[in-house]
Tab-separated table of C-alpha atoms and ligand atoms in Angstrom:
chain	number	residue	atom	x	y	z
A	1	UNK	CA	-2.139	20.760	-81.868
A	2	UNK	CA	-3.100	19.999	-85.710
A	3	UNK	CA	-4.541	22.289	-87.843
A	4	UNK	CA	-5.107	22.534	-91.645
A	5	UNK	CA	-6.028	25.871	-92.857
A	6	UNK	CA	-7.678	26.845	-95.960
A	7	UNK	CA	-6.416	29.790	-98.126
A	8	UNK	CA	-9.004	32.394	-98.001
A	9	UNK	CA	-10.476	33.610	-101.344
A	10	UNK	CA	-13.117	35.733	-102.819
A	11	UNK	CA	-16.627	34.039	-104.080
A	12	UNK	CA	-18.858	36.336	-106.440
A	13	UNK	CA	-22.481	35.539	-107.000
A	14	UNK	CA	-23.617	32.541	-109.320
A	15	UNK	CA	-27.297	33.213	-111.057
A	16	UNK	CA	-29.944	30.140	-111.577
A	17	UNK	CA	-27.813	27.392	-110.279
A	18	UNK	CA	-29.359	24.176	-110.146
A	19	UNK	CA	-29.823	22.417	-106.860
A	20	UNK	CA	-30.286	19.413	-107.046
A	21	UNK	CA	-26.524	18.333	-106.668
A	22	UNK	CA	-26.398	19.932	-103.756
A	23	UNK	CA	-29.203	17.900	-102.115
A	24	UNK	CA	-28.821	13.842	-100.943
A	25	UNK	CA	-32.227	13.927	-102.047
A	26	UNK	CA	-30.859	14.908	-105.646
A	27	UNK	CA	-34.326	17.148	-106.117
A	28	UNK	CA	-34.630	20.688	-106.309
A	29	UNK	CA	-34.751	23.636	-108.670
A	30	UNK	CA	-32.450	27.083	-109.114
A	31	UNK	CA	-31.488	29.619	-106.790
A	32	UNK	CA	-31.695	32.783	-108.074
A	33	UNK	CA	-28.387	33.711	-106.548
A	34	UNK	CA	-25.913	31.211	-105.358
A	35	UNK	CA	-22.797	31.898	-103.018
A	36	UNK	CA	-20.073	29.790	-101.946
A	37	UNK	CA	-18.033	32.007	-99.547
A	38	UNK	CA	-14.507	30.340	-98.166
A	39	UNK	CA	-13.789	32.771	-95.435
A	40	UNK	CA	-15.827	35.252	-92.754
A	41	UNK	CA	-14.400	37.797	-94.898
A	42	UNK	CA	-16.546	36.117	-97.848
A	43	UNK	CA	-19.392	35.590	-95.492
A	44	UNK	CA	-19.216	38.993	-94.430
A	45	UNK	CA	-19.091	40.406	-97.679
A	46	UNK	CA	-21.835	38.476	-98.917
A	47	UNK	CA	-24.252	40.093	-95.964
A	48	UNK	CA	-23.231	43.275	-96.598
A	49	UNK	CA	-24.336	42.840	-100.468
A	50	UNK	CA	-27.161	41.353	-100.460
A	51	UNK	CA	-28.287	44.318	-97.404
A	52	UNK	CA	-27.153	46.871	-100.396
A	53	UNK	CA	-29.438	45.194	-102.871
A	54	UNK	CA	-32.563	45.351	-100.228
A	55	UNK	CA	-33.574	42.698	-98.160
A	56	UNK	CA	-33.311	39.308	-100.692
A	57	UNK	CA	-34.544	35.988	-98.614
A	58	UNK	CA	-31.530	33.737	-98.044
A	59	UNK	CA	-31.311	29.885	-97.015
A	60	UNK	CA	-27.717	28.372	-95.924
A	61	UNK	CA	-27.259	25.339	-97.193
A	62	UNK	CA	-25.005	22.702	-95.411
A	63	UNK	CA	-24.467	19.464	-97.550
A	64	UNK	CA	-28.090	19.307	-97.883
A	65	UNK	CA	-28.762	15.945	-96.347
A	66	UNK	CA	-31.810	17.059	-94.641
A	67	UNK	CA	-33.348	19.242	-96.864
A	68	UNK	CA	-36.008	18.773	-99.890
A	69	UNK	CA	-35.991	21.714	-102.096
A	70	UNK	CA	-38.744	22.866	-104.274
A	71	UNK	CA	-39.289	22.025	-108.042
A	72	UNK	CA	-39.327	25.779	-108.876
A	73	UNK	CA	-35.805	26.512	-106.656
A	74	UNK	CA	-35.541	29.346	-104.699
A	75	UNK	CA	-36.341	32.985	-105.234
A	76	UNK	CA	-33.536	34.472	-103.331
A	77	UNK	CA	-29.743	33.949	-102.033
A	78	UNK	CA	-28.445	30.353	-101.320
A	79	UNK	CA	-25.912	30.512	-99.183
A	80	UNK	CA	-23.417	27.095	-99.294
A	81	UNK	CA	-21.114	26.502	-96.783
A	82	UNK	CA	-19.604	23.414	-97.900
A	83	UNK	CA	-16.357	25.433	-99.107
A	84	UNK	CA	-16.269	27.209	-96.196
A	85	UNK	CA	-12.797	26.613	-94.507
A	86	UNK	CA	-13.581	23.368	-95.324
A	87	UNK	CA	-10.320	21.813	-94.089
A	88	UNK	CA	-9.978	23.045	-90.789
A	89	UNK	CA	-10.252	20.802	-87.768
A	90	UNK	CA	-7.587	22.152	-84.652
A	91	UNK	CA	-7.497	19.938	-81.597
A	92	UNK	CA	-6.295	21.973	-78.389
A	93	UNK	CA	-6.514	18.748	-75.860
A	94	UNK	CA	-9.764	17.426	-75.597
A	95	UNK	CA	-11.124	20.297	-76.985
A	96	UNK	CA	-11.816	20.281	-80.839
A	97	UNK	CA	-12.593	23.978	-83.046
A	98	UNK	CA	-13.858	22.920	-86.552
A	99	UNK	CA	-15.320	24.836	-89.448
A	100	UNK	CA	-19.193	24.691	-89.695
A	101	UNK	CA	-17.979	23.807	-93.712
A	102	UNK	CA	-15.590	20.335	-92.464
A	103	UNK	CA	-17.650	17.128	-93.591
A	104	UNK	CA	-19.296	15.883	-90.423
A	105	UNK	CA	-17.824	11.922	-91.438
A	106	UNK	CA	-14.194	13.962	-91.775
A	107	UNK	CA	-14.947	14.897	-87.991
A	108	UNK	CA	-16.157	11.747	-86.790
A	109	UNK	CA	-12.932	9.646	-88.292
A	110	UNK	CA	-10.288	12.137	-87.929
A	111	UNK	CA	-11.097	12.723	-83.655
A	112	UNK	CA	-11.415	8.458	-83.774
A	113	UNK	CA	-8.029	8.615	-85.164
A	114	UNK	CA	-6.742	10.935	-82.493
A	115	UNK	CA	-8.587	8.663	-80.039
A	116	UNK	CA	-11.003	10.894	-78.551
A	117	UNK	CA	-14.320	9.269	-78.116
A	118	UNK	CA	-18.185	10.994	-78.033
A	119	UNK	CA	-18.570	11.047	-82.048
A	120	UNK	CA	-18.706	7.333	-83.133
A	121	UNK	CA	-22.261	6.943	-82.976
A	122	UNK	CA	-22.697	9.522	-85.323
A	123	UNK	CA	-20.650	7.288	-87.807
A	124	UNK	CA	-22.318	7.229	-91.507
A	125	UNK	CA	-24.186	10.804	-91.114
A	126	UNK	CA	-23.824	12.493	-94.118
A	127	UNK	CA	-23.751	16.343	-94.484
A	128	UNK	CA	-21.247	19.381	-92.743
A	129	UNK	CA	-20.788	19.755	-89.369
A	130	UNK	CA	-22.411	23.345	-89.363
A	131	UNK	CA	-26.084	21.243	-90.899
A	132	UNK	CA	-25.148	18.954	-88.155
A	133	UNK	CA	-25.786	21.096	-85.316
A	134	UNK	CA	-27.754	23.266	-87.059
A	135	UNK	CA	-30.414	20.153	-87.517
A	136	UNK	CA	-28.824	18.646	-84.137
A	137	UNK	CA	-28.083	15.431	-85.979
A	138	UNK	CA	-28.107	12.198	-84.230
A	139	UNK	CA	-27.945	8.366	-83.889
A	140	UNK	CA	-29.019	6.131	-81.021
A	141	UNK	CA	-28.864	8.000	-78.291
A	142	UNK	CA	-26.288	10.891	-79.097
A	143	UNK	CA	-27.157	13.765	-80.714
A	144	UNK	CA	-24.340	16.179	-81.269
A	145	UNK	CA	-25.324	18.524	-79.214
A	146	UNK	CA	-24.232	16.577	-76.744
A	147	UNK	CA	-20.541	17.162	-77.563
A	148	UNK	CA	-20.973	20.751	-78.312
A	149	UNK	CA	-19.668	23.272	-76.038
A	150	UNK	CA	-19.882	26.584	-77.826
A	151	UNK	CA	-20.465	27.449	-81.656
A	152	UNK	CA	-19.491	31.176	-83.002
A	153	UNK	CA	-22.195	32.156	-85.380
A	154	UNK	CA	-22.654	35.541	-87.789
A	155	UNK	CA	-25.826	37.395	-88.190
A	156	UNK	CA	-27.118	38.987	-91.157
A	157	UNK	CA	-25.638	41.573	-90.053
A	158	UNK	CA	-21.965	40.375	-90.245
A	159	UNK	CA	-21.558	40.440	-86.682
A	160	UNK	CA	-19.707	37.123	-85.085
A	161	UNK	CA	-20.976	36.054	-81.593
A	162	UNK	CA	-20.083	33.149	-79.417
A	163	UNK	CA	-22.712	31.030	-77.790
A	164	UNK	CA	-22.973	28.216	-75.292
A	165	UNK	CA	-24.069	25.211	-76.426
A	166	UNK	CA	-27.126	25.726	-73.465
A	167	UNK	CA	-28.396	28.710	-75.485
A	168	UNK	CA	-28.961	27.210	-78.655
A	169	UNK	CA	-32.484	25.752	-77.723
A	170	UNK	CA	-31.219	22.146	-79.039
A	171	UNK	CA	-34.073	19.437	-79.104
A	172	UNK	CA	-34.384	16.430	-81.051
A	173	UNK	CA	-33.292	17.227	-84.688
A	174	UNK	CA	-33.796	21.659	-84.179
A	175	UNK	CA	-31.981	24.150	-82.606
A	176	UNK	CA	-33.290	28.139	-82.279
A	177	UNK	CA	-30.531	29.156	-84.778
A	178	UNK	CA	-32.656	30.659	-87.300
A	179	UNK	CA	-30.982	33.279	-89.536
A	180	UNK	CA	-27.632	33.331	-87.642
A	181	UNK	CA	-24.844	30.752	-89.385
A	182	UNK	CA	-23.029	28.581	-87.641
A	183	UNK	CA	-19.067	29.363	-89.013
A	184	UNK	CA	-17.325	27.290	-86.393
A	185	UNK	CA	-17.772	24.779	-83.618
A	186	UNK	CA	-15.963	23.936	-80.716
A	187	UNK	CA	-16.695	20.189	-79.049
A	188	UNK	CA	-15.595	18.812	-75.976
A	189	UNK	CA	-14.351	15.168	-76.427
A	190	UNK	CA	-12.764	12.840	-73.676
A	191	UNK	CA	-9.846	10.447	-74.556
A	192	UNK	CA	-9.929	7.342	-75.351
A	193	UNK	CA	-8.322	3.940	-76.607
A	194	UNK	CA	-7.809	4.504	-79.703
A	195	UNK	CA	-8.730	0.749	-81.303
A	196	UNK	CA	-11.411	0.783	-78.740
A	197	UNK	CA	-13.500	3.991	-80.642
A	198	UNK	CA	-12.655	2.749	-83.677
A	199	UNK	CA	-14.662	-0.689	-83.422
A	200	UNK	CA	-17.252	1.300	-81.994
A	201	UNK	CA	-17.307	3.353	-84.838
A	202	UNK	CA	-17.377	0.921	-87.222
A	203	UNK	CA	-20.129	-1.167	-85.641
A	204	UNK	CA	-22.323	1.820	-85.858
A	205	UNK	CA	-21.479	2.750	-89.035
A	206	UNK	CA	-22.325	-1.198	-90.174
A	207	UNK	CA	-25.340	-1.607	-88.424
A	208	UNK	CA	-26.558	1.591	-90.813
A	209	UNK	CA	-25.271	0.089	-93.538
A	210	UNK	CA	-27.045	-3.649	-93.021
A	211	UNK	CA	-30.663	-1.094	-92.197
A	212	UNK	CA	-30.335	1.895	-93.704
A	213	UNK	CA	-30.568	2.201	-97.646
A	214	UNK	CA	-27.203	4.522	-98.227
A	215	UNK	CA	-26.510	3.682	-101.370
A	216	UNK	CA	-29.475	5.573	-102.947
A	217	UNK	CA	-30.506	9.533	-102.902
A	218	UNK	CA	-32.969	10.275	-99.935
A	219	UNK	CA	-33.041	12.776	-96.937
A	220	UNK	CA	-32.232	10.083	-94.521
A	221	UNK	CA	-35.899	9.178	-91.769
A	222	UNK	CA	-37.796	11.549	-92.938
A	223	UNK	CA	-39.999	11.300	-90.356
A	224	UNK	CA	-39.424	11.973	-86.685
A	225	UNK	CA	-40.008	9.187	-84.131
A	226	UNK	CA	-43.376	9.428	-82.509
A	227	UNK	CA	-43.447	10.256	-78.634
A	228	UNK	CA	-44.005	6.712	-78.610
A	229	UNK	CA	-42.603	4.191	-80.951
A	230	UNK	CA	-40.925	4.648	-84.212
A	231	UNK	CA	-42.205	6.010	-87.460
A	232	UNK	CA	-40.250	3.307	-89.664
A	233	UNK	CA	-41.861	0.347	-87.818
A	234	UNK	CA	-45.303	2.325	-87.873
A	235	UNK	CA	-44.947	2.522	-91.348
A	236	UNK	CA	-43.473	-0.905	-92.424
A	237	UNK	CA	-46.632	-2.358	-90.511
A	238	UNK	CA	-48.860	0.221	-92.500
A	239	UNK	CA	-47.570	-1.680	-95.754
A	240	UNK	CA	-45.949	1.337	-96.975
A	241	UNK	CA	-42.647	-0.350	-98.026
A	242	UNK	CA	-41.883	-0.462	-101.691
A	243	UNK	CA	-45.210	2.367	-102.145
A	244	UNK	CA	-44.201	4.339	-105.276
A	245	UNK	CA	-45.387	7.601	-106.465
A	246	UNK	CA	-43.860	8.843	-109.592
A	247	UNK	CA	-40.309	8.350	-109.372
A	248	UNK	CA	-39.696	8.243	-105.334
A	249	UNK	CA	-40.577	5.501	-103.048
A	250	UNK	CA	-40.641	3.897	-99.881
A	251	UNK	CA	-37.649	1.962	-99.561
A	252	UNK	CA	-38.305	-1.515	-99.093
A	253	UNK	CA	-35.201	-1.291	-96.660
A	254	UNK	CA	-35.978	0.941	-94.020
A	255	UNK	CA	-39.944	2.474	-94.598
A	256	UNK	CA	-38.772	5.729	-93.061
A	257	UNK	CA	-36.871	6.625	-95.950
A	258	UNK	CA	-38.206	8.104	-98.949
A	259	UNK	CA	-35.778	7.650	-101.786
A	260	UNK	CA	-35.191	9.288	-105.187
A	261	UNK	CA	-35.196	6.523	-107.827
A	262	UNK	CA	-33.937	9.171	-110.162
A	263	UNK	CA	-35.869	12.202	-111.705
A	264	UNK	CA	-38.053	12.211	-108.728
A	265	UNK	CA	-39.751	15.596	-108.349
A	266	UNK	CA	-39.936	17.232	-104.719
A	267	UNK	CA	-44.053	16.880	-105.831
A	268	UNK	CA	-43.603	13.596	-106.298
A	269	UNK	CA	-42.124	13.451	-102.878
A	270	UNK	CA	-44.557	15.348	-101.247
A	271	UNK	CA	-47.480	13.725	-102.254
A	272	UNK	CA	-46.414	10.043	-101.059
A	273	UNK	CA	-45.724	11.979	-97.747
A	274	UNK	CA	-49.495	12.901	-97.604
A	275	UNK	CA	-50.084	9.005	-98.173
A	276	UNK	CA	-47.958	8.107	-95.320
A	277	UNK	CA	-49.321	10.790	-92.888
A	278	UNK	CA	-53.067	9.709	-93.832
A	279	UNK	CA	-51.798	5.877	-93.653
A	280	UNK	CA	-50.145	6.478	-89.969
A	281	UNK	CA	-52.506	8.613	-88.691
A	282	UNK	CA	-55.525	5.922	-89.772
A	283	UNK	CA	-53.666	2.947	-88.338
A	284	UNK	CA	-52.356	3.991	-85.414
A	285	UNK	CA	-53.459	7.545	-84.233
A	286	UNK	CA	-50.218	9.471	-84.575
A	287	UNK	CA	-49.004	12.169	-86.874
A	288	UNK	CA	-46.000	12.198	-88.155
A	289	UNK	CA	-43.464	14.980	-88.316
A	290	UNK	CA	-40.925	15.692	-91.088
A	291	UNK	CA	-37.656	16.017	-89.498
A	292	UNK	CA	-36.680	17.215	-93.344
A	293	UNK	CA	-36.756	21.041	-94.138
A	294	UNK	CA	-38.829	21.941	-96.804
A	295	UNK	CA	-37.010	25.126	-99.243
A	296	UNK	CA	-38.963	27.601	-99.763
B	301	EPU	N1	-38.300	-1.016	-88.070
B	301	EPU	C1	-39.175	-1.794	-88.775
B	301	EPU	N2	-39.314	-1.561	-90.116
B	301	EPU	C2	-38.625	-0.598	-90.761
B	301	EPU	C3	-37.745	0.204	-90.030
B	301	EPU	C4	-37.589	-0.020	-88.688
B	301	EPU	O1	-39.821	-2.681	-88.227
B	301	EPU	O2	-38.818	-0.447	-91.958
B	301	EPU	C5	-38.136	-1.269	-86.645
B	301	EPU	C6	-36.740	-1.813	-86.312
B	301	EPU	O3	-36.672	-3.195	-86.482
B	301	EPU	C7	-36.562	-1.369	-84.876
B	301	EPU	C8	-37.350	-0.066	-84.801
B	301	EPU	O4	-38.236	-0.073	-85.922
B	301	EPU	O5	-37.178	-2.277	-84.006
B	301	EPU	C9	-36.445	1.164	-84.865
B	301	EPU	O6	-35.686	1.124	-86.084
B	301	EPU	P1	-34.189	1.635	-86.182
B	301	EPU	O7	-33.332	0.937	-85.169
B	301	EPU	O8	-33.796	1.549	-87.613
B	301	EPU	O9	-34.232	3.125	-85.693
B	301	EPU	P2	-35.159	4.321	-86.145
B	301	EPU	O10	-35.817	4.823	-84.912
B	301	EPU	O11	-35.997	3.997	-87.318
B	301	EPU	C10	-33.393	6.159	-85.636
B	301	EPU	C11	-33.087	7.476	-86.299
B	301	EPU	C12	-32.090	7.264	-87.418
B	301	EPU	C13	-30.841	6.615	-86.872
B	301	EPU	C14	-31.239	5.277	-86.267
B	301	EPU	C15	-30.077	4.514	-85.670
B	301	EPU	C16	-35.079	8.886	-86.258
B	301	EPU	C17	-36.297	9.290	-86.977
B	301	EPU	N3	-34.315	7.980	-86.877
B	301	EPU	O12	-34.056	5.369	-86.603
B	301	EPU	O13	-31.787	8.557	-87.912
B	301	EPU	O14	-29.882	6.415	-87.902
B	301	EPU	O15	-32.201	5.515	-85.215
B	301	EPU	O16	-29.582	5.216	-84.605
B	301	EPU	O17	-34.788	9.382	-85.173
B	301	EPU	C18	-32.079	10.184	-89.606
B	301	EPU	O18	-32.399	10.955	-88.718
B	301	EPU	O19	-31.972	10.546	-90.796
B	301	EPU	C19	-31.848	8.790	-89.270
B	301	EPU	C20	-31.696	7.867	-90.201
């Protein structure tokens, strides 16, 4: 067994803290309150304040990959888990427990390492694990649901429950967890050679590389595939590559991401996702979905 702990400390409450860092998407306003708890204890005592101070609105944020946040910021609690026992990874056989706060790429590389295979196609995904299957984030044809085998979660009430992996409603980029937070995971992984996951890992982390534009802010697709066919190709063929509006664009790389050129405005980004739904929906009949969450 290896295991890293964290040592537990207590977070207070941060007032108007800018966003945007906390986004890929590098947009977004304040949060009126701001936590950043480390521990259930932290967690726990967070719930229990912000139930003293009368029901405030809270949004947990994961490493924000997937997530466009409004110009104004948020009128309520944001709760970040990115601190939260943000070490731990335990492997007990094939069976890994991770904190919902571990970076998902930490995950992917360090059960490669161990050679246990299941995670390589989710090589290059930014974000925490706890987003991941929160958003049930994916490549090809995994999702990471499909390692999952139960994930403990707390409710606004502080209570901590374990649930099967079957229960969590888990579709293409959602799951039902709606208020609860996901605090840790447990995966099932089967063995592997270890050189063997590691190529595989690295060819799926280079074919993102050669088609995906990484090096600059976005949300990743922002756009679900169709039924039918992909949004990216639906869009290149619309002529939407390189289509600018204010300071984000189409990237000229892969049309189904939207990318920040710097000092874009989540209006900015908004509006050039009306132009691509009217666009679509003209030249081929389809409406789009955002597979991005919109805050508030
Ligand atoms: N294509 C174009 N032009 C483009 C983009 C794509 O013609 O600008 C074509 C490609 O040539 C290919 C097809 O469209 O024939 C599909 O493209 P790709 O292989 O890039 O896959 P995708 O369906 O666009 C999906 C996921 C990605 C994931 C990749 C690789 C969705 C919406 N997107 O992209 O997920 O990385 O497969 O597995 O499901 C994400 O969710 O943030 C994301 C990037």
């Amino acid at each position: 067994m290896q295991t890293v702990f964290s040592i537990p400390r207590r977070v207070p409450a941060r007032h108007n803290v800018p966003l945007r860092n906390y986004t890929t998407f590098r947009i977004g306003g304040p949060a009126r309150y701001f936590f950043e708890p480390r521990t259930l204890d932290d967690l726990r005592l967070i719930f229990a304040a912000m139930r003293e101070k009368g029901d405030i609105p809270y949004y947990v944020l994961g490493g924000g990959s997937k997530l466009l946040i409004s110009d104004d910021g948020i009128d309520g609690a944001v709760i970040s888990m990115r601190r939260f026992e943000d070490r731990y990874i335990a492997r007990f056989g094939n069976l890994i427990r991770v904190s919902a706060g571990v970076r998902l790429q930490r995950l992917v590389t360090t059960t490669a390492s161990w050679g246990l295979c299941g995670l390589e196609d989710l090589a290059g995904i930014p974000g925490t694990v706890g987003g991941a299957v929160r958003m049930n984030a994916g490549a090809r044809d995994t999702s990471i649901g499909d390692r999952l085998a139960h994930v403990e979660v707390m409710d606004s009430e502080g209570t901590v429950e374990r649930v099967h992996s079957a229960e969590l409603g888990l579709g293409y980029r959602t799951s039902n967890l709606g208020g609860r937070v996901v605090v840790f995971i447990e995966l099932e992984l089967k063995p592997a050679v270890p050189d063997e996951v590691r190529e595989r890992f690295i060819e799926a982390f280079t074919r993102k590389k050669l088609t995906q534009p990484l090096s600059l802010y976005s949300a990743g697709c922002f756009f679900k595939n169709p039924a039918k066919g992909s949004a990216g190709q639906m869009m290149d063929l619309a002529g939407l590559k390189g289509v600018e509006n204010g300071r984000a664009a189409i990237s000229k790389k892969h049309a189904n991401f939207i990318v920040n050129r710097g000092g874009a405005s989540a209006r900015d980004v908004l509006s050039l996702v009306q132009v691509v739904r009217q666009l679509v929906k003209s030249h081929f009949g389809v409406e789009l979905e955002s597979e991005v969450c919109v805050w508030p």
